[in-house]
mmCIF file of C-alpha atoms and ligand atoms in Angstrom:
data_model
loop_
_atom_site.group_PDB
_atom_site.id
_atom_site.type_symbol
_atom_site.label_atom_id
_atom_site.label_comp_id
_atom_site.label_asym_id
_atom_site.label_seq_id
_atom_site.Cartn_x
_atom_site.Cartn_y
_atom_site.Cartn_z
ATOM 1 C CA UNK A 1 -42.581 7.104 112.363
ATOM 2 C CA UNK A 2 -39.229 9.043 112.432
ATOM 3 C CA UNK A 3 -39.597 12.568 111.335
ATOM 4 C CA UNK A 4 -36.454 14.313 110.341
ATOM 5 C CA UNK A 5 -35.732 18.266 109.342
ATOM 6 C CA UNK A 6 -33.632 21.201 109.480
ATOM 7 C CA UNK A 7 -33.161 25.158 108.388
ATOM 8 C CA UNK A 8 -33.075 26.417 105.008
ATOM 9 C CA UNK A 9 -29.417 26.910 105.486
ATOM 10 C CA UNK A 10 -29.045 23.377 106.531
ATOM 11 C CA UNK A 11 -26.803 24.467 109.531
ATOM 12 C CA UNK A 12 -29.399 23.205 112.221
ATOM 13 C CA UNK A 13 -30.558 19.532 112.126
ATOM 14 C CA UNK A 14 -32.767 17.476 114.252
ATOM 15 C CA UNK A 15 -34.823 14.177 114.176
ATOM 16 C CA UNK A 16 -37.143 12.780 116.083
ATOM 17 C CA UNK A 17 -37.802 9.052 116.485
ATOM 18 C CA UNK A 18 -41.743 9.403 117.739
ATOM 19 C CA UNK A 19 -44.338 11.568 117.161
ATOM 20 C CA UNK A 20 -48.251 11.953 118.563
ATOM 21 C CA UNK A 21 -51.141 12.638 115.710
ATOM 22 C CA UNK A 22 -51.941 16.026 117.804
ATOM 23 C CA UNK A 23 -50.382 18.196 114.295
ATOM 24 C CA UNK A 24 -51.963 21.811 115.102
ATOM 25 C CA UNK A 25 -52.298 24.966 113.044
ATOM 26 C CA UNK A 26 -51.596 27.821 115.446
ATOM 27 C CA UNK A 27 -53.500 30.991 115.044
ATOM 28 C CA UNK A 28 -51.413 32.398 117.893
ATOM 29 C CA UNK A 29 -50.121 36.190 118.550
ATOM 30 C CA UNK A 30 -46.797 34.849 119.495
ATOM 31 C CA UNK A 31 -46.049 32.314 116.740
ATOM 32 C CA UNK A 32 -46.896 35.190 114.640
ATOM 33 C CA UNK A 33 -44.460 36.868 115.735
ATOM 34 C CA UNK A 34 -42.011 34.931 115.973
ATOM 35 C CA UNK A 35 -41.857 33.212 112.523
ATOM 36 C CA UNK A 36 -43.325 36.497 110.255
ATOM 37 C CA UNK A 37 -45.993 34.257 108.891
ATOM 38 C CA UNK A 38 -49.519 34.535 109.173
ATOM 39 C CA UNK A 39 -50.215 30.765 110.962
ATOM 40 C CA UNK A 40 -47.746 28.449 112.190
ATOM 41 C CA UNK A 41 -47.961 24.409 111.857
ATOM 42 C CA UNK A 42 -46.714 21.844 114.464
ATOM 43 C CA UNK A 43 -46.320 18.412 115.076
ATOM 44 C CA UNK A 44 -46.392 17.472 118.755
ATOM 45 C CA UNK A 45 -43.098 15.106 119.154
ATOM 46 C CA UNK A 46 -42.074 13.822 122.469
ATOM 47 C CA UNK A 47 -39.011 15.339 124.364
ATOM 48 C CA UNK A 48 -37.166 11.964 124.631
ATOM 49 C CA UNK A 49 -37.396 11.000 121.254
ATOM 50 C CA UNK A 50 -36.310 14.479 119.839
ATOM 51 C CA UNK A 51 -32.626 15.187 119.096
ATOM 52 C CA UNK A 52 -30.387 18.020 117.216
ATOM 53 C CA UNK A 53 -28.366 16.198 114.976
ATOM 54 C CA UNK A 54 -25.642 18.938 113.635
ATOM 55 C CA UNK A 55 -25.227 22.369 114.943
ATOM 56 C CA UNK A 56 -27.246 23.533 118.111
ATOM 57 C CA UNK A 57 -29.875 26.285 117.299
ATOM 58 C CA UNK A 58 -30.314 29.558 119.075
ATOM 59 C CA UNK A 59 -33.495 30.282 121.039
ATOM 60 C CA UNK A 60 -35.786 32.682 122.312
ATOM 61 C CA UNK A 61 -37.663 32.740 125.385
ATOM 62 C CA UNK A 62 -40.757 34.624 126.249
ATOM 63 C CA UNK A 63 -43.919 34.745 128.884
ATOM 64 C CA UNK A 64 -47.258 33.715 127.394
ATOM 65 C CA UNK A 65 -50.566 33.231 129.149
ATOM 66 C CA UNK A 66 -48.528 29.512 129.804
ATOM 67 C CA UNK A 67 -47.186 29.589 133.786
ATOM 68 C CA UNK A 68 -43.888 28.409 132.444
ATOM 69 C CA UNK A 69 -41.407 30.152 130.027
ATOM 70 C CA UNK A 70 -42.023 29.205 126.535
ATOM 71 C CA UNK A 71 -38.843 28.507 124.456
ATOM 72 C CA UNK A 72 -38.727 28.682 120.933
ATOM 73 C CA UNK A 73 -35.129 27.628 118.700
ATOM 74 C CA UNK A 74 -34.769 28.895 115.308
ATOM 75 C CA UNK A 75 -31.407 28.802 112.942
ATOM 76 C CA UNK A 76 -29.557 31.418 114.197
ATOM 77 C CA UNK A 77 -28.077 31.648 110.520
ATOM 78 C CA UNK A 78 -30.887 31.782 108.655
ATOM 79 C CA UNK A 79 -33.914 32.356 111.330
ATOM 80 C CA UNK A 80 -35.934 29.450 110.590
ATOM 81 C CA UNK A 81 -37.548 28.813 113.070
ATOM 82 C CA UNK A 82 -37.673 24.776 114.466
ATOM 83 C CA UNK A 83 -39.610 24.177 117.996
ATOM 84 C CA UNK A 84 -41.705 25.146 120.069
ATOM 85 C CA UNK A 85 -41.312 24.183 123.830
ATOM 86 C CA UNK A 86 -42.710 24.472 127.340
ATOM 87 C CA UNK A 87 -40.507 24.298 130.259
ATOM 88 C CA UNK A 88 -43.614 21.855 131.919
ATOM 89 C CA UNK A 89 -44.395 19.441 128.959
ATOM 90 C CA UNK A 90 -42.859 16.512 128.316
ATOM 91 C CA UNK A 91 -43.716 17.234 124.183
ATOM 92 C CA UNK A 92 -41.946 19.989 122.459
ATOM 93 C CA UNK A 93 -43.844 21.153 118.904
ATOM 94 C CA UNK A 94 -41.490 20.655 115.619
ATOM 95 C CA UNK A 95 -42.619 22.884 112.841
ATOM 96 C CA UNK A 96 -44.008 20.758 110.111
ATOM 97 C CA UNK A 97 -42.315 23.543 107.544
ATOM 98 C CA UNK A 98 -38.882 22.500 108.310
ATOM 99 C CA UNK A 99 -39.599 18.561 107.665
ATOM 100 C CA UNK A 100 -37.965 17.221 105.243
ATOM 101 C CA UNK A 101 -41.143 15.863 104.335
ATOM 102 C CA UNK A 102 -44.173 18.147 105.532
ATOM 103 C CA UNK A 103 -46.738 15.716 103.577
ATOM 104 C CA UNK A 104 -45.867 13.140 106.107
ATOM 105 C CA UNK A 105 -47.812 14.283 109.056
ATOM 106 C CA UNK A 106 -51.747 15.364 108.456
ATOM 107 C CA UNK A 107 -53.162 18.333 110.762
ATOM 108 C CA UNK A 108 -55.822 17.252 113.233
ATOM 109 C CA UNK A 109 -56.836 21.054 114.685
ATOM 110 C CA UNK A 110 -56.628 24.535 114.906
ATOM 111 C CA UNK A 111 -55.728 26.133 117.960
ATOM 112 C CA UNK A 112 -55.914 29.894 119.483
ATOM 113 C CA UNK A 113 -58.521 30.693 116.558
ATOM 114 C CA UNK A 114 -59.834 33.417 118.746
ATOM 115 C CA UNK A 115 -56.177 35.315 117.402
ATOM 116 C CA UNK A 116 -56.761 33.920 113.422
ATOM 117 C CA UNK A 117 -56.337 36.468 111.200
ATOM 118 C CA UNK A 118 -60.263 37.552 110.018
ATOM 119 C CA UNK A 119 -59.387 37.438 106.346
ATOM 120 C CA UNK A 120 -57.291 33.781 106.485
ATOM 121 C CA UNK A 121 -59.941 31.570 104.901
ATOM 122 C CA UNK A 122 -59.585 27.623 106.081
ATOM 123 C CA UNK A 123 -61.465 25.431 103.721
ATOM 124 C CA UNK A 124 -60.842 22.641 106.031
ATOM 125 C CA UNK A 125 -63.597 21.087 108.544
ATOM 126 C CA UNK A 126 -60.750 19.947 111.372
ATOM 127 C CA UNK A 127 -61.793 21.220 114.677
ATOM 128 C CA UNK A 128 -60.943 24.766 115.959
ATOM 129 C CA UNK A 129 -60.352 25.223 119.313
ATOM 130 C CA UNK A 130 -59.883 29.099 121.337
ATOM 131 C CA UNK A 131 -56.574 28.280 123.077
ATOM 132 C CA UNK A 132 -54.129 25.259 123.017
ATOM 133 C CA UNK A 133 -54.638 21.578 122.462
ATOM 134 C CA UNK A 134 -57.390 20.150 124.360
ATOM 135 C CA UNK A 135 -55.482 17.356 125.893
ATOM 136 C CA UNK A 136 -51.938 18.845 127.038
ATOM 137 C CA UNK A 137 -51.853 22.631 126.049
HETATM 138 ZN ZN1 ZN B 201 -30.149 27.816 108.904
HETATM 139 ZN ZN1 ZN B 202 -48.842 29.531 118.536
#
C-alpha cells in the first residue's frame, strides 16, 4: 500500500509506492538526538519505491556502530525530520510521524532497547530486540 507524507511546513514531500511490515520503535541514542523526542517510529520502505515529491530535504550524516554512513533528511524549514538511511541497504526508514496517515502502518518491534529511556513505560507485548532489526539492520 502507498504511503504518502511530508513536514509540518509542508515544504518537503515524499511517497512511497511499497512498504515491508518491519515498522520499528527505535530506542536509539542517535534518533534521539536527532529528532528531540524520546523514541522514534519507522516504517521500513524500499529505496526504489520511495520518492520526494516537492522540495528536496536537507540531511545529516553521521557514523554509528553501522560500517556505512548513516543519512538522515529532515525539512530544512521546519526540522522535521523524514528518513532514515544506510548507504548499504536497499530500504531507507520513513518516519511513521510524518504520514499523512500514521494509523496506517502497525509497529511489529522495538529495537536498540538496551538505549530506552528507564522511565518510558511500553504497555505493548511486540518484541524488543538490543540493536537493529533482526533481519536487515
Ligand atoms: Zn517543513
Ligand atoms: Zn534509532
Amino acid at each position: 500500500m502507498a504511503l504518502e507524507g511530508g513536514c509540518f511546513c509542508g515544504k518537503v514531500r515524499y511517497r512511497a509506492d511499497d512498504h515491508t511490515e518491519s515498522v520499528a520503535h527505535c530506542h536509539c541514542k542517535h534518533c534521539r538526538a536527532s529528532s528531540g523526542a524520546t523514541l522514534m517510529t519507522w516504517v521500513e520502505v524500499p529505496r526504489a519505491s520511495f520518492a520526494w515529491t516537492a522540495e528536496p530535504p536537507a540531511a545529516h550524516q553521521h557514523d554509528s556502530d553501522w560500517p556505512t554512513e548513516i543519512t538522515r533528511a529532515f525539512c530544512g524549514e521546519c526540522g522535521t525530520s523524514l528518513t532514515y538511511e544506510r548507504a548499504d541497504s536497499e530500504f531507507l526508514d520513513v518516519s511513521v510521524g510524518s504520514l499523512d496517515d500514521p494509523a496506517s502502518v502497525s509497529p511489529a518491534h522495538h529495537v536498540y532497547i538496551d538505549s530506552k529511556i528507564p522511565w518510558l513505560e511500553m504497555g505493548d507485548d511486540l518484541p524488543r530486540h538490543a540493536r537493529g532489526r533482526p533481519e536487515s539492520r
